[in-house]
mmCIF file of C-alpha atoms and ligand atoms in Angstrom:
data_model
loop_
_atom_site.group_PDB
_atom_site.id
_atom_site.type_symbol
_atom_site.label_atom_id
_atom_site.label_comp_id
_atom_site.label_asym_id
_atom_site.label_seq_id
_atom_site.Cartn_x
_atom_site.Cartn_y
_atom_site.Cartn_z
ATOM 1 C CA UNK A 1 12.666 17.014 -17.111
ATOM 2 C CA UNK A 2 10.126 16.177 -14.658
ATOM 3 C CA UNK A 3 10.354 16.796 -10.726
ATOM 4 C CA UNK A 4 11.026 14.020 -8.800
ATOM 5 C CA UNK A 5 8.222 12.755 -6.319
ATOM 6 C CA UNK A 6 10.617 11.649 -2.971
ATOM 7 C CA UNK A 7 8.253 8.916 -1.491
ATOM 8 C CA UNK A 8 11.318 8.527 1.237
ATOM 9 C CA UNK A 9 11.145 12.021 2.427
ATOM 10 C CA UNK A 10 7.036 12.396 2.047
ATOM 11 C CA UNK A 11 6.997 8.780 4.245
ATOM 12 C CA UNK A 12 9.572 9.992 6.857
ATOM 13 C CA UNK A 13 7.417 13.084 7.244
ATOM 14 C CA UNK A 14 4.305 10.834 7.731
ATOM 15 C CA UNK A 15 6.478 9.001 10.387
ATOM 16 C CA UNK A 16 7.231 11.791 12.169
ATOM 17 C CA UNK A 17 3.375 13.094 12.097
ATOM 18 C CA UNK A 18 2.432 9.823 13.327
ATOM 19 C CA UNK A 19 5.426 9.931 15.607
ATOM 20 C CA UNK A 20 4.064 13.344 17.447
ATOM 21 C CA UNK A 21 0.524 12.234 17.455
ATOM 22 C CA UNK A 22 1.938 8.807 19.131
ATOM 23 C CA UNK A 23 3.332 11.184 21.580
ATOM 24 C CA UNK A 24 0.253 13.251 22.489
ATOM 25 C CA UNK A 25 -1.663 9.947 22.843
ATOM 26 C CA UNK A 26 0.472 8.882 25.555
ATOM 27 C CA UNK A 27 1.303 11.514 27.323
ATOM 28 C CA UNK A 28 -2.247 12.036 28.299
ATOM 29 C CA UNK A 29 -1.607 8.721 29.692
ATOM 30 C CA UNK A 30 -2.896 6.296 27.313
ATOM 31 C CA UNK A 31 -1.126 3.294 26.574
ATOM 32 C CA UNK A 32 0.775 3.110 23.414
ATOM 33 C CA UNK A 33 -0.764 1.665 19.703
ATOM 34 C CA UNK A 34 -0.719 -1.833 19.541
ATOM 35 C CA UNK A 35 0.128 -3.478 16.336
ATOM 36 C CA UNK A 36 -0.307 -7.587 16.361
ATOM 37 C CA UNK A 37 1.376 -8.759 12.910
ATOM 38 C CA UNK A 38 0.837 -12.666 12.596
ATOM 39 C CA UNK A 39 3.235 -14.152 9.830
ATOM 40 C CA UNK A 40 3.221 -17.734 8.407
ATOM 41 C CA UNK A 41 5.809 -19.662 7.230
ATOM 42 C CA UNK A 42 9.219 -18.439 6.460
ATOM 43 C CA UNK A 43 9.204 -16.544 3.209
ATOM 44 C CA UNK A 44 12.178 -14.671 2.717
ATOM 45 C CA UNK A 45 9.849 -11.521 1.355
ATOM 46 C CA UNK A 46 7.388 -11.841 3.993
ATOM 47 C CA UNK A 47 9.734 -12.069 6.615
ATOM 48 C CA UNK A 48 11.385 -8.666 5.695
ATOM 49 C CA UNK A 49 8.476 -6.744 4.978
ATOM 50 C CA UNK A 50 7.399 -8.092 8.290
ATOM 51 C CA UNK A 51 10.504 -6.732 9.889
ATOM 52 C CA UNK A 52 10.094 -3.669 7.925
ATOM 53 C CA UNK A 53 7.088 -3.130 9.630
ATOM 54 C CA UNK A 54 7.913 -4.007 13.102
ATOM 55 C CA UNK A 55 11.146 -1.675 12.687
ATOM 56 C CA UNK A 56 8.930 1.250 11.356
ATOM 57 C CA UNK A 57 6.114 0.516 14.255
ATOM 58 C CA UNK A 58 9.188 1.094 17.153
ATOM 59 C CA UNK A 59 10.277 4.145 15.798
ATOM 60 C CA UNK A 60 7.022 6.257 16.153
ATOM 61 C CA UNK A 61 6.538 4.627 19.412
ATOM 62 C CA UNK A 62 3.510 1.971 18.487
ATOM 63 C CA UNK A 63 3.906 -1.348 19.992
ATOM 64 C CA UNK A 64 3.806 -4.068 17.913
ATOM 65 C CA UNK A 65 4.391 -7.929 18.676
ATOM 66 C CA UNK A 66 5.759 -10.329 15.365
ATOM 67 C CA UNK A 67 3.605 -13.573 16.224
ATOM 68 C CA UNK A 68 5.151 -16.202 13.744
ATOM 69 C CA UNK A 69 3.724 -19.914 13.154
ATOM 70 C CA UNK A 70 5.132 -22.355 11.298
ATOM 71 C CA UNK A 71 3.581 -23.053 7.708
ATOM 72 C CA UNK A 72 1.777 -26.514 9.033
ATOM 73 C CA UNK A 73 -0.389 -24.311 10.689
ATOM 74 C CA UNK A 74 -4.151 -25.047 10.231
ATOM 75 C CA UNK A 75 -6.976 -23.211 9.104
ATOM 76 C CA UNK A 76 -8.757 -23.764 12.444
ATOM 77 C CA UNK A 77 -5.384 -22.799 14.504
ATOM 78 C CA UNK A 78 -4.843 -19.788 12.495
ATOM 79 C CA UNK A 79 -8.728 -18.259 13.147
ATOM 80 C CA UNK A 80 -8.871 -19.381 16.731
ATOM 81 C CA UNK A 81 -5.758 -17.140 16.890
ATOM 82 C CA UNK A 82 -7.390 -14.342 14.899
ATOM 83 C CA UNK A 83 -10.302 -14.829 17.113
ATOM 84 C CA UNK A 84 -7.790 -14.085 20.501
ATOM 85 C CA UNK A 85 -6.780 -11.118 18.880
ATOM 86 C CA UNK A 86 -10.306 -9.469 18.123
ATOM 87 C CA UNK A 87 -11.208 -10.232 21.981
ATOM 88 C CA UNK A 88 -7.897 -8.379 23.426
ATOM 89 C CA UNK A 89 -8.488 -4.526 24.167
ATOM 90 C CA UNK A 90 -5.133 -4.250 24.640
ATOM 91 C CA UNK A 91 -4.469 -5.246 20.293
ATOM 92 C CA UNK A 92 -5.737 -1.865 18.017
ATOM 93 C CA UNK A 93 -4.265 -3.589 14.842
ATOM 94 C CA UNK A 94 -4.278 -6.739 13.329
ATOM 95 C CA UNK A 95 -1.971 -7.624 10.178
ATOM 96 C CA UNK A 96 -1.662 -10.835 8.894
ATOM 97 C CA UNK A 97 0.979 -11.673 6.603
ATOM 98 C CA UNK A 98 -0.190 -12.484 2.870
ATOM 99 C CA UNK A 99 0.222 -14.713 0.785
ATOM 100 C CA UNK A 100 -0.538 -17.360 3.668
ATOM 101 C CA UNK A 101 0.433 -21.476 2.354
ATOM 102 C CA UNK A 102 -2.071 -22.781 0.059
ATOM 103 C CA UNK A 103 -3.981 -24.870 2.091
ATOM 104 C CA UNK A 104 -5.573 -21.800 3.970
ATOM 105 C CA UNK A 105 -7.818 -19.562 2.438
ATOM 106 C CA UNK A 106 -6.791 -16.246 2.708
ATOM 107 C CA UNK A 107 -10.175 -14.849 2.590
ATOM 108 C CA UNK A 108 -11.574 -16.545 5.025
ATOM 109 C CA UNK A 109 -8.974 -15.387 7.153
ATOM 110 C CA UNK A 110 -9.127 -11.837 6.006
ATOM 111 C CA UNK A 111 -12.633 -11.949 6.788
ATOM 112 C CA UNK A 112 -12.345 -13.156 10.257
ATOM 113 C CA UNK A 113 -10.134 -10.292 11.085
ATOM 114 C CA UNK A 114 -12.391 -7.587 12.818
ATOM 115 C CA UNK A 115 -13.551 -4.596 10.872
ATOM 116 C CA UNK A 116 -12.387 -2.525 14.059
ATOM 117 C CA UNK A 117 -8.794 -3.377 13.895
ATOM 118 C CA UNK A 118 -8.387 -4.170 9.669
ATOM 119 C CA UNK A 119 -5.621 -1.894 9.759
ATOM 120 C CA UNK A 120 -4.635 -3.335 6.029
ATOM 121 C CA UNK A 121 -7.787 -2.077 5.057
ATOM 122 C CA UNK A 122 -8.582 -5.629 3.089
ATOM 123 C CA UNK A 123 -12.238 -6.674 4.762
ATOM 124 C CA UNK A 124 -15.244 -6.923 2.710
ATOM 125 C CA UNK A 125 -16.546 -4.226 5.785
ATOM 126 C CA UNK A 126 -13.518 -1.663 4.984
ATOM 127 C CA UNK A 127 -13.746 -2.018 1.527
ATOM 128 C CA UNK A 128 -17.563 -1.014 1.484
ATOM 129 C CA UNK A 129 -17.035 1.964 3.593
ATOM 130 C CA UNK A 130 -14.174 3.178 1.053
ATOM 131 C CA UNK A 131 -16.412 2.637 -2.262
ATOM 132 C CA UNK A 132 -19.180 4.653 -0.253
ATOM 133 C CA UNK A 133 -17.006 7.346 1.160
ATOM 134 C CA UNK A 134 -17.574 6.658 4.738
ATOM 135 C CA UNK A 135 -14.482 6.947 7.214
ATOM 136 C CA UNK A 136 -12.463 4.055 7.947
ATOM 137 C CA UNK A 137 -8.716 2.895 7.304
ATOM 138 C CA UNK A 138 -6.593 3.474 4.385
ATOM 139 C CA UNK A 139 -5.599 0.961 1.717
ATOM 140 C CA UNK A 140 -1.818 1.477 1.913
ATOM 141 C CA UNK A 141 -0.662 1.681 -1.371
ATOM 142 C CA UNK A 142 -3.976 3.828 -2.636
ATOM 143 C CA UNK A 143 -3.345 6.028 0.164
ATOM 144 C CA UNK A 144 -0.005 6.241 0.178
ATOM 145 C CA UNK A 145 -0.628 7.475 -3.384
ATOM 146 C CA UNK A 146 -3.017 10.002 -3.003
ATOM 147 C CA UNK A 147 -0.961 11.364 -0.208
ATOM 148 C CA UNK A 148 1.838 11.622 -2.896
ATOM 149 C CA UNK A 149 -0.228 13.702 -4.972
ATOM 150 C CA UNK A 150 -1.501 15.987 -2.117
ATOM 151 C CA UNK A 151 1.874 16.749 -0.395
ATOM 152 C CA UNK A 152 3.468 17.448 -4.164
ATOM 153 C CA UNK A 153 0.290 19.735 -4.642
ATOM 154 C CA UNK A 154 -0.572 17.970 -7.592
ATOM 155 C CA UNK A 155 -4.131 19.346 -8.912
ATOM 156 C CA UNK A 156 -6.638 15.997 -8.654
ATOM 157 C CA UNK A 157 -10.055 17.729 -8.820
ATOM 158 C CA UNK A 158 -11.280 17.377 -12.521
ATOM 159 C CA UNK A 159 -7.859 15.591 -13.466
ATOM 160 C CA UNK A 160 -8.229 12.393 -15.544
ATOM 161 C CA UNK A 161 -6.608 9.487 -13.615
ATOM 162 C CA UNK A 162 -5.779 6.780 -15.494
ATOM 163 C CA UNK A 163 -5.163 3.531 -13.941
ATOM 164 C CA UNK A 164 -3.556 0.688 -15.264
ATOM 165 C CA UNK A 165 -4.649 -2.429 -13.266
ATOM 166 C CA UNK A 166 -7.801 -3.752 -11.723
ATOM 167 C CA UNK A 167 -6.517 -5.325 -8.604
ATOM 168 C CA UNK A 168 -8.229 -5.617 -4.925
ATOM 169 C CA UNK A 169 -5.308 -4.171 -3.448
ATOM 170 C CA UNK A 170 -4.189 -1.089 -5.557
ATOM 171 C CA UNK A 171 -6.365 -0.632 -8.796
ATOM 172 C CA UNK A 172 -9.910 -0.855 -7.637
ATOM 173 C CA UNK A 173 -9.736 0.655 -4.048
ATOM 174 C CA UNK A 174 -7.166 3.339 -5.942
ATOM 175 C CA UNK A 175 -10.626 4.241 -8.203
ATOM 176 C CA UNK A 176 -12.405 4.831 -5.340
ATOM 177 C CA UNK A 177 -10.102 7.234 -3.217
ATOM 178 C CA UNK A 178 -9.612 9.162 -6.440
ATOM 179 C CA UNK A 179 -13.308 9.407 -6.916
ATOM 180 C CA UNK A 180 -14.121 10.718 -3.267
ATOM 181 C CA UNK A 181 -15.437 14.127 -2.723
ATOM 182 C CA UNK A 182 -12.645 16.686 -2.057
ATOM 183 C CA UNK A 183 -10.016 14.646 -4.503
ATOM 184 C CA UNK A 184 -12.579 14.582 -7.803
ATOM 185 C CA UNK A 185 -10.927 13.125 -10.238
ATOM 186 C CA UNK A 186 -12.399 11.440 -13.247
ATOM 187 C CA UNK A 187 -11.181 8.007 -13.183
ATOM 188 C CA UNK A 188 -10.630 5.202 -16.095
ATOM 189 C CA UNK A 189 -9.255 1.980 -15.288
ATOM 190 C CA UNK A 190 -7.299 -0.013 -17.940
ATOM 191 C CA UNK A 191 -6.575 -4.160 -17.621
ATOM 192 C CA UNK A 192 -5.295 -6.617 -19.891
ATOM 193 C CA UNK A 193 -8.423 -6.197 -22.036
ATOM 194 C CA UNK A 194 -8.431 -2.337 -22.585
ATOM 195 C CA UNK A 195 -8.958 -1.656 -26.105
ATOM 196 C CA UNK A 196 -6.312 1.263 -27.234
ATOM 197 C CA UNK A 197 -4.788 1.374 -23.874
ATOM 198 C CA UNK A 198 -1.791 3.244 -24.935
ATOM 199 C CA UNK A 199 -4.428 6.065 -26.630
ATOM 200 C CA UNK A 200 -6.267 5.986 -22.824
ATOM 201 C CA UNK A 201 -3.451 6.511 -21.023
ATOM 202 C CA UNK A 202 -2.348 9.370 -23.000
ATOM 203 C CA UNK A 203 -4.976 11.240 -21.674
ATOM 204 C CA UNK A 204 -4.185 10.801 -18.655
ATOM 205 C CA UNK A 205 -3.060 14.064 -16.384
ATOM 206 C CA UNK A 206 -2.446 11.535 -13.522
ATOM 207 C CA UNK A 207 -1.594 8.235 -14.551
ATOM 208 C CA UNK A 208 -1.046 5.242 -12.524
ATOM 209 C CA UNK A 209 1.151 1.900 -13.441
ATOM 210 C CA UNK A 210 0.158 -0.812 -10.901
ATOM 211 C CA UNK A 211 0.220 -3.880 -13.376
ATOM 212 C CA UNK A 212 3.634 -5.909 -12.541
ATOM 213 C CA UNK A 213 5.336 -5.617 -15.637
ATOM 214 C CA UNK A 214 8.373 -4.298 -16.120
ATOM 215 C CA UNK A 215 8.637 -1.228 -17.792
ATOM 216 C CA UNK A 216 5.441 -1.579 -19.135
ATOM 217 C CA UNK A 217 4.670 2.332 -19.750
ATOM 218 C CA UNK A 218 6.854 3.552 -22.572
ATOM 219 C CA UNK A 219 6.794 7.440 -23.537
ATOM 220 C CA UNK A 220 3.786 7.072 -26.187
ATOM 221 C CA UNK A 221 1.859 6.326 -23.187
ATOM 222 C CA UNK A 222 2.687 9.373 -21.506
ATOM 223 C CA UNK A 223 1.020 13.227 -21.840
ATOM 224 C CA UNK A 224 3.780 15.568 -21.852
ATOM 225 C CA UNK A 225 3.527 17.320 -18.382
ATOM 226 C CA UNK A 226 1.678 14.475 -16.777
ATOM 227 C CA UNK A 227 2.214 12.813 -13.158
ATOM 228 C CA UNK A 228 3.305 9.292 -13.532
ATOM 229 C CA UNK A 229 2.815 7.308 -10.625
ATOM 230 C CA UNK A 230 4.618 3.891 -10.502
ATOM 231 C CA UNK A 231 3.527 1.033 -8.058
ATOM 232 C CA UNK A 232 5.547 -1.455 -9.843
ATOM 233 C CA UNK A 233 8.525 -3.498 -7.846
ATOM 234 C CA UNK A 234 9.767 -5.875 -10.650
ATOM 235 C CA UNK A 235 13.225 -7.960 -10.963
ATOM 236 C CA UNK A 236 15.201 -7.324 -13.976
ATOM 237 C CA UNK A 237 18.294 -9.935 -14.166
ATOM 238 C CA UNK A 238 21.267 -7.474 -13.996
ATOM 239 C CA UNK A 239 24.764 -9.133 -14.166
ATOM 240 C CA UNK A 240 26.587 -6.098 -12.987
ATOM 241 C CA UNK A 241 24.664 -6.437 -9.786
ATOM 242 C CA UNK A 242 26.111 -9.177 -6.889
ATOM 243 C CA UNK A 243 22.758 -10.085 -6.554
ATOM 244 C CA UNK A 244 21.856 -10.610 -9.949
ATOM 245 C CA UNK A 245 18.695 -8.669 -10.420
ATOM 246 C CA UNK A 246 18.071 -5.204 -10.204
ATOM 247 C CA UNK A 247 14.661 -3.506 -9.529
ATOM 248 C CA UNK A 248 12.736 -1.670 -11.921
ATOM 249 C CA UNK A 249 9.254 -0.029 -11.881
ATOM 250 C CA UNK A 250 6.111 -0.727 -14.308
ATOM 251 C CA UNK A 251 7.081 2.646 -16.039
ATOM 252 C CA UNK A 252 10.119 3.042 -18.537
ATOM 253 C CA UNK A 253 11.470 5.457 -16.530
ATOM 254 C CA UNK A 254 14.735 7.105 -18.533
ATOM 255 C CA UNK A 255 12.087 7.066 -21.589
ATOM 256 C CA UNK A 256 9.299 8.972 -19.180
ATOM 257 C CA UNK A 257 11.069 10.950 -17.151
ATOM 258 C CA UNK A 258 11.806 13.576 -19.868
ATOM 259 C CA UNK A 259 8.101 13.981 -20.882
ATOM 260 C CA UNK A 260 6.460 13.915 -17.391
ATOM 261 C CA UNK A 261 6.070 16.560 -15.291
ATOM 262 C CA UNK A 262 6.197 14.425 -12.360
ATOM 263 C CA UNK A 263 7.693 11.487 -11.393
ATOM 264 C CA UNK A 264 7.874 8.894 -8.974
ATOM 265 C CA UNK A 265 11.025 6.459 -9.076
ATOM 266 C CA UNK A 266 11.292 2.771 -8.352
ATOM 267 C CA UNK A 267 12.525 2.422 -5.829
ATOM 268 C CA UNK A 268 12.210 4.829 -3.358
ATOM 269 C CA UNK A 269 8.362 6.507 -4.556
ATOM 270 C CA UNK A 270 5.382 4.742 -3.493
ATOM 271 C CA UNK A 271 7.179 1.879 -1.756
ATOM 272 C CA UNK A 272 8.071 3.732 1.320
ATOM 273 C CA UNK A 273 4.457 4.963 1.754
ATOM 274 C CA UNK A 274 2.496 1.893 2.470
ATOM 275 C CA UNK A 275 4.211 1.693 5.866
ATOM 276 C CA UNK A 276 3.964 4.964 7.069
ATOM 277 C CA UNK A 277 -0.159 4.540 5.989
ATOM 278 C CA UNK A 278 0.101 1.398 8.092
ATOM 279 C CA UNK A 279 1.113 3.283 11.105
ATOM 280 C CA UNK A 280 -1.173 6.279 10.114
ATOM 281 C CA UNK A 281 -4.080 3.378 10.224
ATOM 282 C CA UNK A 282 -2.596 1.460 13.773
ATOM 283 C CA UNK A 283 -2.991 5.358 15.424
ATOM 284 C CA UNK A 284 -6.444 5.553 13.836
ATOM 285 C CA UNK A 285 -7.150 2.117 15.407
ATOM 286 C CA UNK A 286 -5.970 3.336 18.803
ATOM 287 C CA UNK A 287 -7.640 6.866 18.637
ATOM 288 C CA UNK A 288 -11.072 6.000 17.350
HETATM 289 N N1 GUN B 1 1.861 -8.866 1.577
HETATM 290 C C1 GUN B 1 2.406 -7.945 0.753
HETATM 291 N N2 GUN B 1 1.977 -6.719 1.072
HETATM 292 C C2 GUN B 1 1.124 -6.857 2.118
HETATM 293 C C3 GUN B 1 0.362 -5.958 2.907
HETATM 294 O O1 GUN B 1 0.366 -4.741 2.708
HETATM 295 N N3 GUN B 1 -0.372 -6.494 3.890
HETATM 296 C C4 GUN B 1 -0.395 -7.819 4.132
HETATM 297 N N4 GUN B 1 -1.165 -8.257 5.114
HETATM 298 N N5 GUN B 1 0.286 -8.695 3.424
HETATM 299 C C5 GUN B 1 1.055 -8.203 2.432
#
């Protein structure tokens, strides 16, 4: 039986952190974080991690402002508008909404966004500063992991992390954090192409699902005593359900969860921590 990792209650204790610090920032008579989220179009998803995040923002006391355009927006429009938001000192943090419509590139974007207020921690500029261990903002979901692992006191220097999944947004920028001085892991990342994967993964003391397919890591895959880690959000049709679908993680969990030593479940593990990273970063934005 392995211990649950609560990602609700480790988040809400981030919020409250970030909550205080909010606080102390203030009271010395600064004016409040300020959070600009720009959101495209009208995609259901989108919208509601948008409101998520505007919701989450107003609780700890950081201003935010939703600024939505409709998805005939251009290219031009949308960086002119990015542009606005570098020049106001009164905007820490800057979020825009991915995936934008297809006929804007969401890199160029990204990359107009300014280094100083990448509070998603996606430009070229924050991403170099991560790989070379130089301080900057977090990458929410690698961040919200680690954090995971530190408030569960879960051993990471010498542990072998295994990752499985080489993406911009959780596998590679996950590598790095794990790597950094002070967390010292030994880290192996495993895609679509990794020969043996299930034999890799086995060897894993910490080991990370972040791939997108459901129930993907079956108890072969799994060290007994090991901390599983699972960033997967997949739909599962589930008649018994009104809505159809149910959620399920990248891990097998009822097949896991008796091996493992730790856990996190789907939901309610590493989901809840990429917001309360995002307000950790919109502080750092307004403190630095
Ligand atoms: N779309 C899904 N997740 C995210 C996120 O963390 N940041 C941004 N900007 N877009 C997203």
């Amino acid at each position: 039986m392995a211990t649950l990792i609560d990602g609700r209650q480790i988040a809400s204790d981030i919020r409250e952190e970030v909550k205080q610090a909010v606080l102390a920032h203030t009271s010395s008579g600064k004016r409040a974080p300020y959070l600009a989220v720009v959101l495209v179009g009208d995609d259901p998803a989108s919208s509601s991690y948008v409101r998520g995040k505007a919701k989450a923002s107003a609780e700890v006391g950081i201003e935010s402002d939703t600024m939505t355009f409709p998805d005939t927006i251009s290219e031009a429009e949308l960086l002119e508008i990015v542009a606005r938001l570098n020049d106001d000192d009164n905007v820490d943090g800057i979020l825009v909404q991915l995936p934008l419509p297809a006929h804007i590139d969401d890199t160029r974007v990204i990359n107009a966004i300014s280094p100083d207020k990448d509070v998603d921690c996606f430009h070229p500029a924050s991403v170099g500063r991560l790989s070379i261990g130089l301080d900057g903002f977090a990458p929410a979901t690698p961040a919200g992991i680690v954090q995971l692992l530190e408030r569960s006191d879960i051993e990471t220097s010498g542990a072998h992390c295994v990752i499985i999944g080489r993406s911009n947004i959780v596998g590679k920028p996950l590598a790095n954090l794990m790597l950094r001085k002070g967390i010292d892991a030994t880290v192996t990342v495993c895609h679509s192409r990794t020969r043996d994967l299930a034999g890799i993964a086995r060897q894993a003391d910490i080991l990370v699902a972040a791939i997108g397919r459901a129930h993907f890591v079956t108890a072969e895959m799994v060290k007994p005593g090991a901390t599983v880690i699972d960033v997967g959000i997949n739909r599962v049709d589930d008649s018994t359900r009104d809505r159809g679908y149910r959620l399920v993680g990248d891990v097998d969990f009822d097949a896991v969860e008796p091996i493992a030593g730790h856990i996190t479940p789907v939901p309610g593990g590493v989901g809840p921590m990429t917001i309360a990273v995002l307000l950790q970063n919109t502080l750092k934005a307004a403190t630095m």
